[in-house]
Coordinates of C-alpha atoms in Angstrom, one line a residue:
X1456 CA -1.6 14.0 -24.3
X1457 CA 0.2 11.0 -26.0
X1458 CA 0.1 7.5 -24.8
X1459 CA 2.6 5.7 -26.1
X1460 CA 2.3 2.6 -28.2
X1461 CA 2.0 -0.5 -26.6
X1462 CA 0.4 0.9 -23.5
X1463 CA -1.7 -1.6 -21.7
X1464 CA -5.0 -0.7 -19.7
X1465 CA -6.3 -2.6 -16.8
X1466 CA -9.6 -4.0 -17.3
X1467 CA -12.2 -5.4 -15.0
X1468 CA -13.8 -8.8 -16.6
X1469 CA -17.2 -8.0 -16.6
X1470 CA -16.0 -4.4 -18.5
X1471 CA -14.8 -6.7 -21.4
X1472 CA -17.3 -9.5 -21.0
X1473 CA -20.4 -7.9 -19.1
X1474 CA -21.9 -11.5 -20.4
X1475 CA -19.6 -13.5 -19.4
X1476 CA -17.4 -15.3 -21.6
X1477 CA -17.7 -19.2 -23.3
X1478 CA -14.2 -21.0 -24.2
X1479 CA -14.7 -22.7 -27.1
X1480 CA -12.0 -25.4 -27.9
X1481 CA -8.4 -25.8 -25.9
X1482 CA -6.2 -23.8 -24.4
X1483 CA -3.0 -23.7 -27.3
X1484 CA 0.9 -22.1 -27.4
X1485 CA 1.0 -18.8 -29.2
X1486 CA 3.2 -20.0 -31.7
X1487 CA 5.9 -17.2 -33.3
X1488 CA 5.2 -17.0 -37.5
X1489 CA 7.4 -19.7 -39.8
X1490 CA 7.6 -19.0 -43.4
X1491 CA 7.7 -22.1 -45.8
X1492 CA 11.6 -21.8 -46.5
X1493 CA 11.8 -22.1 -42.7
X1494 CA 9.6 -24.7 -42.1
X1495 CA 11.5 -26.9 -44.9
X1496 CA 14.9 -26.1 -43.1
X1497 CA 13.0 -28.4 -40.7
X1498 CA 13.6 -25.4 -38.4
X1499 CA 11.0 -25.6 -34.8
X1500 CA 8.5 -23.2 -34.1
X1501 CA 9.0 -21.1 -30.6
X1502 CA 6.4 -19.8 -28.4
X1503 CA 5.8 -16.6 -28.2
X1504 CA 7.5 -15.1 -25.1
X1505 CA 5.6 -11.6 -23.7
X1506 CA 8.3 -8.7 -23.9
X1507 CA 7.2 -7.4 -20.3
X1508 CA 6.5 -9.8 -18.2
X1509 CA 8.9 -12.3 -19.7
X1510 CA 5.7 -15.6 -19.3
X1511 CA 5.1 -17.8 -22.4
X1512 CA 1.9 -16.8 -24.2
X1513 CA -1.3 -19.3 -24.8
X1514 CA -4.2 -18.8 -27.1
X1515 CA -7.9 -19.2 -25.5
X1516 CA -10.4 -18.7 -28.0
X1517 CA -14.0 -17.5 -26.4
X1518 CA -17.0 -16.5 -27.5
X1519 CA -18.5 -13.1 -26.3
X1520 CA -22.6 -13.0 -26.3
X1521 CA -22.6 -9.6 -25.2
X1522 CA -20.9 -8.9 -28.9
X1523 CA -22.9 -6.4 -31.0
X1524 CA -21.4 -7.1 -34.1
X1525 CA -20.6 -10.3 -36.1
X1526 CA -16.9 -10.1 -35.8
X1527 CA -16.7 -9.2 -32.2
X1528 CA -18.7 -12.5 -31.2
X1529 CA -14.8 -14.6 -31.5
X1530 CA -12.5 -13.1 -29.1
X1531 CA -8.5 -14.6 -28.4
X1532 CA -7.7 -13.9 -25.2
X1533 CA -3.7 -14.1 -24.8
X1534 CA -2.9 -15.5 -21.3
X1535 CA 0.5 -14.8 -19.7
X1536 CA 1.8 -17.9 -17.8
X1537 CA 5.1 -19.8 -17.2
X1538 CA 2.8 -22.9 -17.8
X1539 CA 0.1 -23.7 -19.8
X1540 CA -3.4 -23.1 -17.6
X1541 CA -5.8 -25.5 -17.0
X1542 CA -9.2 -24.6 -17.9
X1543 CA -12.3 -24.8 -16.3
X1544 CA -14.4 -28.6 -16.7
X1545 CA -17.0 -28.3 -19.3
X1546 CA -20.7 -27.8 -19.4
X1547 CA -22.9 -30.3 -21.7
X1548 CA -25.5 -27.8 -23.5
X1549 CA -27.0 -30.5 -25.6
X1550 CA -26.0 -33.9 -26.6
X1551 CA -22.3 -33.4 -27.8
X1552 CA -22.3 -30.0 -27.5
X1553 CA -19.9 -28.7 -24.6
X1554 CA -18.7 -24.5 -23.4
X1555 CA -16.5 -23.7 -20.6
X1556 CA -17.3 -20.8 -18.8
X1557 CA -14.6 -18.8 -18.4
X1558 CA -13.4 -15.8 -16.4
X1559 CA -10.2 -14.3 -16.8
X1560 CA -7.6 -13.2 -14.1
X1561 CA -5.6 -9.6 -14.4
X1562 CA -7.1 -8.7 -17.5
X1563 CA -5.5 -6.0 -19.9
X1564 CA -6.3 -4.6 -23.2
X1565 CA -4.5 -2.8 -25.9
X1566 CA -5.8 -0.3 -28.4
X1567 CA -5.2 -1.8 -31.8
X1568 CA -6.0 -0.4 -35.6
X1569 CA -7.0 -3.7 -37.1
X1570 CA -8.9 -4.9 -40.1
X1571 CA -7.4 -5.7 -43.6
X1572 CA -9.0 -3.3 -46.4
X1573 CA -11.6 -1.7 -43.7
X1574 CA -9.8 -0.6 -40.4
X1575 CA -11.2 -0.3 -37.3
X1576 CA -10.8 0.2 -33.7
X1577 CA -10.0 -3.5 -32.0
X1578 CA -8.0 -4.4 -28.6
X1579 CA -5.5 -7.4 -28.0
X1580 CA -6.5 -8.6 -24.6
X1581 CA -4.4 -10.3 -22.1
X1582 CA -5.2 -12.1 -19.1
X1583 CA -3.0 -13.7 -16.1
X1584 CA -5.2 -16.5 -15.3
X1585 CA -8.6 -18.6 -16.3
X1586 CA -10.7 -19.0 -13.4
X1587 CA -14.5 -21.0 -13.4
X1588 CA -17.6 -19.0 -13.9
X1589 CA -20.5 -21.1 -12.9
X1590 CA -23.0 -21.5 -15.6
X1591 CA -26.5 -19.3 -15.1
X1592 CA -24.2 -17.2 -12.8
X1593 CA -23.8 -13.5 -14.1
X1594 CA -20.2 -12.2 -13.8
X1595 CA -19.8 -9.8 -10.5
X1596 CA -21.2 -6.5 -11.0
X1597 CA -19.8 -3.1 -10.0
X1598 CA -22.7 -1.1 -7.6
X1599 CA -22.8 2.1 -9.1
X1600 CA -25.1 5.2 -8.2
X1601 CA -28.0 6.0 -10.6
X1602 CA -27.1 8.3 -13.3
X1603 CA -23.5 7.6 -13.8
X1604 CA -22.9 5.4 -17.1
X1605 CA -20.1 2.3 -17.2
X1606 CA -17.8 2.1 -20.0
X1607 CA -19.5 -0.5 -22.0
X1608 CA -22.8 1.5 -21.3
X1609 CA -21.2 4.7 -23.3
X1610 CA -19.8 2.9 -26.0
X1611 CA -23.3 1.7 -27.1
X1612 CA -24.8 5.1 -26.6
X1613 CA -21.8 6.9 -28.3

């Protein structure tokens, strides 16, 4: 069986953030790529415009603590939306230290090879929509029988 490339897979949050997830900075267009000529043409960057849904693309940077591995802990999350969403208000940790908990709205991944000398297996993951996820609040959980594994639960096992 062959999926073709570019094929998006429905997600459930707390599948791709069983932590939750922490937005670090601003939500920011997902500018298209300008060379140097370009740029001294004093020709303006575009925003990136999603091929199927047609909605402008912003950047949310988050930060996964459910990550296993160094490089996984910095996720983008690319949300699909005429405007530009409004996050969530901030959380004070410590004295000028401030998250966001974030969940994210109609979440998909794609399969990506990525890595430049040492490939691996990443995902670009998309969203619809930030919503609030209260601090010290785990995300919502799926009730599954005893036994049967989740997704997340394989991949560590695997």
């Amino acid at each position: 069986m062959a999926v073709p490339y570019g094929t998006r897979f429905e997600a459930a949050f707390d599948q791709v953030f069983p932590m939750g997830a922490l937005m670090v900075g601003e939500v920011a267009p997902d500018m298209e790529y300008m060379s140097q000529e370009d740029k001294a043409r004093g020709k303006q960057a575009k925003q990136k415009i999603d091929e199927r849904s047609g909605k402008r693309q912003w950047k949310v940077v988050v930060t996964d603590p459910s990550a296993e591995k160094e490089r996984d802990a910095s996720v983008t999350v690319t949300v699909l939306a005429d405007v530009q969403p409004v996050p969530p208000h901030a959380v004070q940790v410590m004295p000028g230290v401030e998250v966001r908990p974030v969940a994210f709205e109609g979440l998909t991944v794609e399969p990506r090879v990525m890595g430049d000398r040492f490939k691996y297996q990443g995902f670009t993951i998309r969203a619809t929509g930030i919503a609030s996820l209260q601090a010290g609040t785990p995300p919502k959980r799926e009730n599954k029988p005893a036994g049967q594994q989740g997704q997340s639960e394989q991949k560590t096992a695997a």
